[in-house]
Amino acid sequence: MTATDAVETTVRPYDLRLVPRPAVARFPERDPLPAGALVLTDDAEIADQVRAIAAHEVTVVLVPDAAATWDEEAVTNLVTSAGTVSDQLCVITSLRGATWPDAPRPGLLALQEATFVALKQRADPAHENSSVALLVLDRFDGGTPHPHCALLTGMAKSVAWELPAAHVLAVVTDDVGLAAALARLRAESGCGRGLPVAYYRTGSAPAVRWEERLLPLEEPSPAVEDPAVTGPVVVAVGGARGITARCLEAMNPPPSVLWLLGSTEPDTMAAESAEIGDLSSADYVRRRRHEDPDAHIGGLRATYDRCRRSREARATIAALRDRIGADRVHYLGCDVTDPAAVRRAAAVIAATTPRIDLVLNGAGISGARRLRAKDLSTFRRVRDTKVMGYHNLRAAFRDPAPLAWCHFSSVAGAFGLPGEIDYGPANDVLNAAARYESGRSSGAECAIGWSLWGESGLGPRSGFTDYTAKTGQLGLISDAEGQRIFTTLVPANHLGRHAAPVLLGEAEWRLAGSRFPGLVGDGAGLPYVGSPSHTDRDDTVWRLDLSRHDHLRGHVRQSRALVPGALVLELAAAVTGHLTGGAVVDRFLDVRFEAPIAVDPQVAEYTLAASFTPAGPDAGVVRVTVRSHLRAGHRSRRVHHVEVLVPVGGTTDSTVTPARPRQLSVRRAPATMSMSGLFDQVRDLRFTTGTTSARWEPPLPDGEFFAAHRTPWLLVDALLQTACAIDTPHRYATPHSIAELRLHTGHNDLALAAQAKNGIHLHVTHVDGVADGIAGTADGSPLVTLSGLVLSGRDGMP
């Protein structure tokens, strides 16, 4: 299969965002400094502290700054100086003294390279007890991790693919002491579901634990062409070839002035293009071998590929000049890894073009090879083209500063890929830099995480495209699809709104979920709501359409099937698990019922929105809201239906709204309702002075479906029915709010119905329009309790 034969993919934008997420223990913790471990660091003070702290014998190697210039053999000798290759590798550094936007210091680059070489030594199949732990001490200036953390955290993402049997973990923390930071690393080793990277900001109040997640975005509409709008002034790095060139061709409106920076000088480009003319690779090799029978075929093919790139670049430049204007498109030879060359190019541009609207940075080279087959020189070239190129551009183009920056990143930076232990971290630095800059400056900056383009880009030129197409690892974006996405992300009114958009098709979504299920949605879609539709600021949003679930049609008022409030609590528990990585849900606070929700929405469009607010590294509160957007003719309005707070982890009542009954501002008469099918579940209703009691007898027709539910929401509904019942058949009081509802069981309705052989009893007490209730077993053990249920419509009851 060739790149052009591969099936094209449609991609969707996601936002690679740092979000608060509580630590949820899943596995036994691991010693961060196990016996026999190899510890690499570039900090002498850290080296001394490790030797003092380690409870076992460990080998500590201090990586000198000069190692950044050593060859691979010298670095290998450094990391293997202890002899036997240990299965336990720990890498520790500090960025507390790092400044921005300065380039990475040589010691940090040397440490990353030593880590690469050490990992290469461990590239044979690792046994289950092997580990790779990376610890970065950071200040979190402005509340955001330093972008250079990604030089190591990005490696963790790739190592998880390269060494699948190893336990891989990276932690970035602002803990001042190394002992506290190592304790954080130990605790984090018991967590996991998403990427193997966690960020702890403990110096803030409250302390926060962050993870990177891919959150779905609503794709913006393409910009509408306006002939009166002048195109931007653009500097495009790597814009003469590949996907950068294709994106420039699609810009709407086109640039008014375009400067192209390429690694090849114009004269060299012309000579190389003439060297091959219209010859194919085979014809060129045949001709040169005829001229020199001793010429090496591999060298001739490499020469042809270099000349072909020059020919492609010249053709692209000609096409752009035809579209934009011959006097508006300029080309400069410039190696972005050479700071002096970048400064010279910036000076030439500034002399004739005082304003720059956009720097489009598409520089990058590929060295896709499995870890064991990759060499240090390739690792450096791939990394430096992205990382040092970024810093050289930022340093040269700062007076005047461009209005916006757009860097071309990769899905390899978002979640790693096999064979990309250099390319992945390099792109992750771009992602982290865009987030960092977006949070601290007024200029717009983003890094677009592309998957493979099937016709252009690095894939077709490196052979990696054919490999991924055959294995099905990644989809292939056509030029037309890539251009469509680019034009929606880069207009001036959108650029920078999301710092690190990542483009995923079905293949990428499945691939990321296969290794890191918590990164893209914790596996399959949630019951009733499926996967999130998009994110809106801090809210993750689901479209809520329950009309296809016929079993919900038995909760009827005035011939209208309504969604029971108890089901909203089930949905709240499900989305809380999604946002928190599976934290236990056993309480709901301050539940507000403001408007009914119809099973058949008709003119209303319902959404469920949820956001997590941390109350510590392992605790917080999820706020869940159901809203609707009503469209009637030319008018529309938004309605709040239900809102609930869900505390998780070690959250105390002092961190959330106090659990007390709300004051009733609106009273409603009792409503006529019928309960049929699934909701005909309350038996033997009895009324006495101030109390109501009953028995729960649920009909559960679909065991497989209900097995996926997280809570006994039908039991909760039965308890609410009992609380709202009045001594008139089919008439019910109206619930307005619940101060607190507790679950004293981890079982759902299906499990409880199977276990409760002696029945489950429902008992509610009423005082001045406020009810407290309990659903419990025959021996008095509570299953569900509610307090502070505010009702109206029970006037006249005994």
PDB file of C-alpha atoms in Angstrom, residues 324-558:
ATOM      1  CA  ILE A 324      -0.304  36.008  -4.093  1.00  0.00           C
ATOM      2  CA  GLY A 325       1.930  38.036  -6.405  1.00  0.00           C
ATOM      3  CA  ALA A 326       5.523  37.635  -7.497  1.00  0.00           C
ATOM      4  CA  ASP A 327       6.610  40.724  -5.547  1.00  0.00           C
ATOM      5  CA  ARG A 328       4.857  39.602  -2.349  1.00  0.00           C
ATOM      6  CA  VAL A 329       6.461  36.178  -1.848  1.00  0.00           C
ATOM      7  CA  HIS A 330      10.077  36.105  -0.659  1.00  0.00           C
ATOM      8  CA  TYR A 331      12.353  33.182   0.113  1.00  0.00           C
ATOM      9  CA  LEU A 332      15.373  33.137   2.459  1.00  0.00           C
ATOM     10  CA  GLY A 333      17.725  30.260   3.176  1.00  0.00           C
ATOM     11  CA  CYS A 334      17.830  29.790   6.943  1.00  0.00           C
ATOM     12  CA  ASP A 335      18.741  26.847   9.174  1.00  0.00           C
ATOM     13  CA  VAL A 336      16.504  27.358  12.228  1.00  0.00           C
ATOM     14  CA  THR A 337      18.946  25.460  14.440  1.00  0.00           C
ATOM     15  CA  ASP A 338      21.566  28.170  13.745  1.00  0.00           C
ATOM     16  CA  PRO A 339      20.751  31.217  15.926  1.00  0.00           C
ATOM     17  CA  ALA A 340      22.942  33.537  13.843  1.00  0.00           C
ATOM     18  CA  ALA A 341      21.191  32.494  10.616  1.00  0.00           C
ATOM     19  CA  VAL A 342      17.777  33.121  12.172  1.00  0.00           C
ATOM     20  CA  ARG A 343      18.867  36.560  13.414  1.00  0.00           C
ATOM     21  CA  ARG A 344      20.087  37.476   9.920  1.00  0.00           C
ATOM     22  CA  ALA A 345      16.801  36.390   8.369  1.00  0.00           C
ATOM     23  CA  ALA A 346      14.808  38.356  10.949  1.00  0.00           C
ATOM     24  CA  ALA A 347      16.900  41.462  10.251  1.00  0.00           C
ATOM     25  CA  VAL A 348      16.282  41.209   6.482  1.00  0.00           C
ATOM     26  CA  ILE A 349      12.540  40.845   7.062  1.00  0.00           C
ATOM     27  CA  ALA A 350      12.370  43.713   9.575  1.00  0.00           C
ATOM     28  CA  ALA A 351      14.151  46.038   7.151  1.00  0.00           C
ATOM     29  CA  THR A 352      11.330  45.747   4.603  1.00  0.00           C
ATOM     30  CA  THR A 353       8.339  44.435   6.569  1.00  0.00           C
ATOM     31  CA  PRO A 354       7.936  46.248   9.901  1.00  0.00           C
ATOM     32  CA  ARG A 355       4.765  44.380  10.888  1.00  0.00           C
ATOM     33  CA  ILE A 356       4.379  40.599  11.201  1.00  0.00           C
ATOM     34  CA  ASP A 357       0.910  39.235  11.835  1.00  0.00           C
ATOM     35  CA  LEU A 358       1.744  35.537  12.008  1.00  0.00           C
ATOM     36  CA  VAL A 359       4.796  33.325  12.314  1.00  0.00           C
ATOM     37  CA  LEU A 360       3.870  29.880  11.010  1.00  0.00           C
ATOM     38  CA  ASN A 361       6.509  27.454  12.265  1.00  0.00           C
ATOM     39  CA  GLY A 362       6.419  24.151  10.413  1.00  0.00           C
ATOM     40  CA  ALA A 363      10.072  23.200  10.804  1.00  0.00           C
ATOM     41  CA  GLY A 364      10.675  19.548  11.596  1.00  0.00           C
ATOM     42  CA  ILE A 365      12.485  16.401  10.518  1.00  0.00           C
ATOM     43  CA  SER A 366      11.592  12.770  11.125  1.00  0.00           C
ATOM     44  CA  GLY A 367      13.761   9.996  12.470  1.00  0.00           C
ATOM     45  CA  ALA A 368      11.060   7.417  13.137  1.00  0.00           C
ATOM     46  CA  ARG A 369      12.779   4.260  14.374  1.00  0.00           C
ATOM     47  CA  ARG A 370      12.282   1.928  17.271  1.00  0.00           C
ATOM     48  CA  LEU A 371      14.278   2.821  20.339  1.00  0.00           C
ATOM     49  CA  ARG A 372      16.973   0.197  19.930  1.00  0.00           C
ATOM     50  CA  ALA A 373      17.674   1.225  16.323  1.00  0.00           C
ATOM     51  CA  LYS A 374      17.856   4.993  16.957  1.00  0.00           C
ATOM     52  CA  ASP A 375      21.207   6.756  17.351  1.00  0.00           C
ATOM     53  CA  LEU A 376      22.071   9.791  19.472  1.00  0.00           C
ATOM     54  CA  SER A 377      23.018  12.026  16.535  1.00  0.00           C
ATOM     55  CA  THR A 378      19.566  11.501  14.972  1.00  0.00           C
ATOM     56  CA  PHE A 379      17.932  12.072  18.365  1.00  0.00           C
ATOM     57  CA  ARG A 380      19.706  15.443  18.635  1.00  0.00           C
ATOM     58  CA  ARG A 381      18.857  16.573  15.092  1.00  0.00           C
ATOM     59  CA  VAL A 382      15.177  15.737  15.458  1.00  0.00           C
ATOM     60  CA  ARG A 383      14.918  17.419  18.859  1.00  0.00           C
ATOM     61  CA  ASP A 384      16.938  20.508  17.990  1.00  0.00           C
ATOM     62  CA  THR A 385      14.995  21.284  14.816  1.00  0.00           C
ATOM     63  CA  LYS A 386      11.860  21.663  16.939  1.00  0.00           C
ATOM     64  CA  VAL A 387      13.151  22.865  20.310  1.00  0.00           C
ATOM     65  CA  MET A 388      16.184  24.978  19.445  1.00  0.00           C
ATOM     66  CA  GLY A 389      14.417  26.179  16.297  1.00  0.00           C
ATOM     67  CA  TYR A 390      11.546  27.416  18.477  1.00  0.00           C
ATOM     68  CA  HIS A 391      13.843  29.349  20.791  1.00  0.00           C
ATOM     69  CA  ASN A 392      15.920  30.790  17.973  1.00  0.00           C
ATOM     70  CA  LEU A 393      12.777  32.088  16.285  1.00  0.00           C
ATOM     71  CA  ARG A 394      11.394  33.550  19.519  1.00  0.00           C
ATOM     72  CA  ALA A 395      14.694  35.312  20.216  1.00  0.00           C
ATOM     73  CA  ALA A 396      15.089  36.735  16.707  1.00  0.00           C
ATOM     74  CA  PHE A 397      11.480  37.821  16.114  1.00  0.00           C
ATOM     75  CA  ARG A 398      10.785  39.812  19.253  1.00  0.00           C
ATOM     76  CA  ASP A 399      11.240  43.447  18.285  1.00  0.00           C
ATOM     77  CA  PRO A 400       8.691  43.981  16.931  1.00  0.00           C
ATOM     78  CA  ALA A 401       6.953  40.862  18.201  1.00  0.00           C
ATOM     79  CA  PRO A 402       4.570  39.069  15.825  1.00  0.00           C
ATOM     80  CA  LEU A 403       0.887  39.342  16.711  1.00  0.00           C
ATOM     81  CA  ALA A 404       0.502  35.556  16.683  1.00  0.00           C
ATOM     82  CA  TRP A 405       2.494  32.328  16.533  1.00  0.00           C
ATOM     83  CA  CYS A 406       1.310  29.009  15.150  1.00  0.00           C
ATOM     84  CA  HIS A 407       3.571  25.972  15.477  1.00  0.00           C
ATOM     85  CA  PHE A 408       3.034  22.627  13.798  1.00  0.00           C
ATOM     86  CA  SER A 409       3.157  19.922  16.445  1.00  0.00           C
ATOM     87  CA  SER A 410       2.146  16.265  16.292  1.00  0.00           C
ATOM     88  CA  VAL A 411      -0.043  13.654  17.960  1.00  0.00           C
ATOM     89  CA  ALA A 412       3.312  12.147  18.988  1.00  0.00           C
ATOM     90  CA  GLY A 413       3.666  15.106  21.338  1.00  0.00           C
ATOM     91  CA  ALA A 414       0.179  14.611  22.748  1.00  0.00           C
ATOM     92  CA  PHE A 415       0.371  10.924  23.643  1.00  0.00           C
ATOM     93  CA  GLY A 416       3.658   9.560  22.297  1.00  0.00           C
ATOM     94  CA  LEU A 417       4.147   6.995  19.562  1.00  0.00           C
ATOM     95  CA  PRO A 418       6.409   3.997  19.053  1.00  0.00           C
ATOM     96  CA  GLY A 419       9.602   5.045  17.308  1.00  0.00           C
ATOM     97  CA  GLU A 420       9.205   8.730  18.232  1.00  0.00           C
ATOM     98  CA  ILE A 421      11.136   9.084  21.503  1.00  0.00           C
ATOM     99  CA  ASP A 422      12.862  12.170  20.044  1.00  0.00           C
ATOM    100  CA  TYR A 423      10.092  13.646  17.883  1.00  0.00           C
ATOM    101  CA  GLY A 424       7.418  13.184  20.568  1.00  0.00           C
ATOM    102  CA  PRO A 425       9.109  15.158  23.387  1.00  0.00           C
ATOM    103  CA  ALA A 426      10.253  17.841  20.937  1.00  0.00           C
ATOM    104  CA  ASN A 427       6.675  18.434  19.820  1.00  0.00           C
ATOM    105  CA  ASP A 428       5.470  18.270  23.406  1.00  0.00           C
ATOM    106  CA  VAL A 429       7.738  21.212  24.196  1.00  0.00           C
ATOM    107  CA  LEU A 430       5.821  23.180  21.538  1.00  0.00           C
ATOM    108  CA  ASN A 431       2.524  22.185  23.174  1.00  0.00           C
ATOM    109  CA  ALA A 432       3.762  23.177  26.613  1.00  0.00           C
ATOM    110  CA  ALA A 433       5.236  26.442  25.320  1.00  0.00           C
ATOM    111  CA  ALA A 434       1.947  27.438  23.681  1.00  0.00           C
ATOM    112  CA  ARG A 435       0.080  26.776  26.941  1.00  0.00           C
ATOM    113  CA  TYR A 436       2.694  28.687  28.926  1.00  0.00           C
ATOM    114  CA  GLU A 437       2.698  31.689  26.593  1.00  0.00           C
ATOM    115  CA  SER A 438      -1.095  31.791  26.329  1.00  0.00           C
ATOM    116  CA  GLY A 439      -1.313  32.063  30.099  1.00  0.00           C
ATOM    117  CA  ARG A 440       1.247  34.828  30.538  1.00  0.00           C
ATOM    118  CA  SER A 441       1.173  37.154  27.515  1.00  0.00           C
ATOM    119  CA  SER A 442      -1.277  39.031  25.350  1.00  0.00           C
ATOM    120  CA  GLY A 443       0.001  37.519  22.107  1.00  0.00           C
ATOM    121  CA  ALA A 444      -1.820  34.549  20.633  1.00  0.00           C
ATOM    122  CA  GLU A 445       0.100  31.285  20.354  1.00  0.00           C
ATOM    123  CA  CYS A 446      -0.946  27.759  19.503  1.00  0.00           C
ATOM    124  CA  ALA A 447       0.623  24.443  18.552  1.00  0.00           C
ATOM    125  CA  ILE A 448      -1.502  22.290  16.229  1.00  0.00           C
ATOM    126  CA  GLY A 449      -1.024  18.585  16.858  1.00  0.00           C
ATOM    127  CA  TRP A 450      -1.333  16.986  13.432  1.00  0.00           C
ATOM    128  CA  SER A 451      -1.637  13.308  12.661  1.00  0.00           C
ATOM    129  CA  LEU A 452      -0.063  12.050   9.420  1.00  0.00           C
ATOM    130  CA  TRP A 453      -0.887  13.721   6.140  1.00  0.00           C
ATOM    131  CA  GLY A 454      -1.144  11.030   3.469  1.00  0.00           C
ATOM    132  CA  GLU A 455      -0.017  13.147   0.517  1.00  0.00           C
ATOM    133  CA  SER A 456       2.288  15.741   2.075  1.00  0.00           C
ATOM    134  CA  GLY A 457       4.389  16.087   5.207  1.00  0.00           C
ATOM    135  CA  LEU A 458       7.055  13.951   6.850  1.00  0.00           C
ATOM    136  CA  GLY A 459       5.227  10.638   6.505  1.00  0.00           C
ATOM    137  CA  PRO A 460       5.357  10.162   2.720  1.00  0.00           C
ATOM    138  CA  ARG A 461       8.986  11.332   2.584  1.00  0.00           C
ATOM    139  CA  SER A 462      10.198   9.045   5.374  1.00  0.00           C
ATOM    140  CA  GLY A 463       8.332   5.841   4.610  1.00  0.00           C
ATOM    141  CA  PHE A 464       6.539   6.076   7.940  1.00  0.00           C
ATOM    142  CA  THR A 465       3.220   6.740   6.211  1.00  0.00           C
ATOM    143  CA  ASP A 466       3.203   3.360   4.480  1.00  0.00           C
ATOM    144  CA  TYR A 467       4.122   1.633   7.755  1.00  0.00           C
ATOM    145  CA  THR A 468       1.310   3.234   9.734  1.00  0.00           C
ATOM    146  CA  ALA A 469      -1.202   2.688   6.944  1.00  0.00           C
ATOM    147  CA  LYS A 470      -0.414  -1.023   6.849  1.00  0.00           C
ATOM    148  CA  THR A 471      -0.551  -1.471  10.610  1.00  0.00           C
ATOM    149  CA  GLY A 472      -3.621   0.736  11.026  1.00  0.00           C
ATOM    150  CA  GLN A 473      -1.995   2.722  13.830  1.00  0.00           C
ATOM    151  CA  LEU A 474      -2.876   6.133  12.412  1.00  0.00           C
ATOM    152  CA  GLY A 475      -5.233   7.418   9.780  1.00  0.00           C
ATOM    153  CA  LEU A 476      -4.005   9.549   6.896  1.00  0.00           C
ATOM    154  CA  ILE A 477      -5.231  13.114   6.442  1.00  0.00           C
ATOM    155  CA  SER A 478      -5.695  14.187   2.838  1.00  0.00           C
ATOM    156  CA  ASP A 479      -4.356  17.567   1.762  1.00  0.00           C
ATOM    157  CA  ALA A 480      -7.905  18.857   1.322  1.00  0.00           C
ATOM    158  CA  GLU A 481      -8.948  17.753   4.822  1.00  0.00           C
ATOM    159  CA  GLY A 482      -5.807  19.206   6.384  1.00  0.00           C
ATOM    160  CA  GLN A 483      -6.329  22.511   4.612  1.00  0.00           C
ATOM    161  CA  ARG A 484      -9.954  22.619   5.749  1.00  0.00           C
ATOM    162  CA  ILE A 485      -8.970  22.108   9.385  1.00  0.00           C
ATOM    163  CA  PHE A 486      -6.133  24.639   9.172  1.00  0.00           C
ATOM    164  CA  THR A 487      -8.371  27.386   7.804  1.00  0.00           C
ATOM    165  CA  THR A 488     -10.821  26.898  10.686  1.00  0.00           C
ATOM    166  CA  LEU A 489      -8.109  27.063  13.367  1.00  0.00           C
ATOM    167  CA  VAL A 490      -5.927  29.902  12.170  1.00  0.00           C
ATOM    168  CA  PRO A 491      -8.195  32.925  11.430  1.00  0.00           C
ATOM    169  CA  ALA A 492      -7.296  35.925  13.581  1.00  0.00           C
ATOM    170  CA  ASN A 493     -10.516  35.685  15.582  1.00  0.00           C
ATOM    171  CA  HIS A 494      -9.757  32.096  16.600  1.00  0.00           C
ATOM    172  CA  LEU A 495      -5.976  31.647  16.800  1.00  0.00           C
ATOM    173  CA  GLY A 496      -4.825  31.135  20.349  1.00  0.00           C
ATOM    174  CA  ARG A 497      -8.277  30.408  21.769  1.00  0.00           C
ATOM    175  CA  HIS A 498      -7.045  26.872  22.374  1.00  0.00           C
ATOM    176  CA  ALA A 499      -3.297  26.628  22.919  1.00  0.00           C
ATOM    177  CA  ALA A 500      -2.768  23.009  21.884  1.00  0.00           C
ATOM    178  CA  PRO A 501      -5.477  21.673  19.537  1.00  0.00           C
ATOM    179  CA  VAL A 502      -4.870  18.050  18.504  1.00  0.00           C
ATOM    180  CA  LEU A 503      -6.482  16.480  15.423  1.00  0.00           C
ATOM    181  CA  LEU A 504      -7.771  12.948  15.928  1.00  0.00           C
ATOM    182  CA  GLY A 505      -9.542  10.611  13.576  1.00  0.00           C
ATOM    183  CA  GLU A 506     -11.057   7.275  14.560  1.00  0.00           C
ATOM    184  CA  ALA A 507      -7.703   5.483  14.268  1.00  0.00           C
ATOM    185  CA  GLU A 508      -5.907   8.006  16.501  1.00  0.00           C
ATOM    186  CA  TRP A 509      -8.746   8.013  19.040  1.00  0.00           C
ATOM    187  CA  ARG A 510      -8.642   4.211  19.288  1.00  0.00           C
ATOM    188  CA  LEU A 511      -4.834   4.150  19.424  1.00  0.00           C
ATOM    189  CA  ALA A 512      -4.603   6.681  22.264  1.00  0.00           C
ATOM    190  CA  GLY A 513      -7.410   4.937  24.159  1.00  0.00           C
ATOM    191  CA  SER A 514      -5.757   1.543  23.828  1.00  0.00           C
ATOM    192  CA  ARG A 515      -2.757   2.689  25.875  1.00  0.00           C
ATOM    193  CA  PHE A 516      -4.168   5.616  27.878  1.00  0.00           C
ATOM    194  CA  PRO A 517      -7.945   5.168  28.257  1.00  0.00           C
ATOM    195  CA  GLY A 518      -8.282   8.076  30.675  1.00  0.00           C
ATOM    196  CA  LEU A 519      -6.740  10.491  28.172  1.00  0.00           C
ATOM    197  CA  VAL A 520      -9.619  10.466  25.697  1.00  0.00           C
ATOM    198  CA  GLY A 521     -12.620   9.438  27.760  1.00  0.00           C
ATOM    199  CA  ASP A 522     -12.114   6.405  29.988  1.00  0.00           C
ATOM    200  CA  GLY A 523     -13.096   3.830  27.415  1.00  0.00           C
ATOM    201  CA  ALA A 524     -16.578   3.473  25.980  1.00  0.00           C
ATOM    202  CA  GLY A 525     -19.186   6.221  26.065  1.00  0.00           C
ATOM    203  CA  LEU A 526     -21.202   6.621  29.241  1.00  0.00           C
ATOM    204  CA  PRO A 527     -24.725   5.137  29.508  1.00  0.00           C
ATOM    205  CA  TYR A 528     -27.416   7.575  28.314  1.00  0.00           C
ATOM    206  CA  VAL A 529     -24.987  10.377  27.363  1.00  0.00           C
ATOM    207  CA  GLY A 530     -22.147   8.662  25.482  1.00  0.00           C
ATOM    208  CA  SER A 531     -18.949  10.622  24.887  1.00  0.00           C
ATOM    209  CA  PRO A 532     -18.712  14.393  25.490  1.00  0.00           C
ATOM    210  CA  SER A 533     -19.659  16.600  22.562  1.00  0.00           C
ATOM    211  CA  HIS A 534     -17.324  19.500  23.364  1.00  0.00           C
ATOM    212  CA  THR A 535     -15.797  21.651  26.072  1.00  0.00           C
ATOM    213  CA  ASP A 536     -16.889  25.162  26.970  1.00  0.00           C
ATOM    214  CA  ARG A 537     -14.286  26.918  29.141  1.00  0.00           C
ATOM    215  CA  ASP A 538     -14.107  24.753  32.270  1.00  0.00           C
ATOM    216  CA  ASP A 539     -17.212  22.705  31.425  1.00  0.00           C
ATOM    217  CA  THR A 540     -17.219  19.359  29.676  1.00  0.00           C
ATOM    218  CA  VAL A 541     -20.508  19.177  27.780  1.00  0.00           C
ATOM    219  CA  TRP A 542     -22.680  16.259  26.716  1.00  0.00           C
ATOM    220  CA  ARG A 543     -25.732  16.472  24.490  1.00  0.00           C
ATOM    221  CA  LEU A 544     -28.618  14.935  26.393  1.00  0.00           C
ATOM    222  CA  ASP A 545     -31.232  13.171  24.284  1.00  0.00           C
ATOM    223  CA  LEU A 546     -33.021  10.353  26.122  1.00  0.00           C
ATOM    224  CA  SER A 547     -35.818   9.867  23.590  1.00  0.00           C
ATOM    225  CA  ARG A 548     -34.448   6.530  22.346  1.00  0.00           C
ATOM    226  CA  HIS A 549     -34.685   4.960  25.824  1.00  0.00           C
ATOM    227  CA  ASP A 550     -38.255   3.641  25.912  1.00  0.00           C
ATOM    228  CA  HIS A 551     -37.927   2.391  29.509  1.00  0.00           C
ATOM    229  CA  LEU A 552     -37.894   6.036  30.671  1.00  0.00           C
ATOM    230  CA  ARG A 553     -41.406   6.780  29.395  1.00  0.00           C
ATOM    231  CA  GLY A 554     -43.216   5.598  32.515  1.00  0.00           C
ATOM    232  CA  HIS A 555     -42.738   8.790  34.554  1.00  0.00           C
ATOM    233  CA  VAL A 556     -45.671  10.813  33.122  1.00  0.00           C
ATOM    234  CA  ARG A 557     -47.254  14.139  34.046  1.00  0.00           C
ATOM    235  CA  GLN A 558     -50.080  15.585  31.955  1.00  0.00           C
TER     236      GLN A 558
END
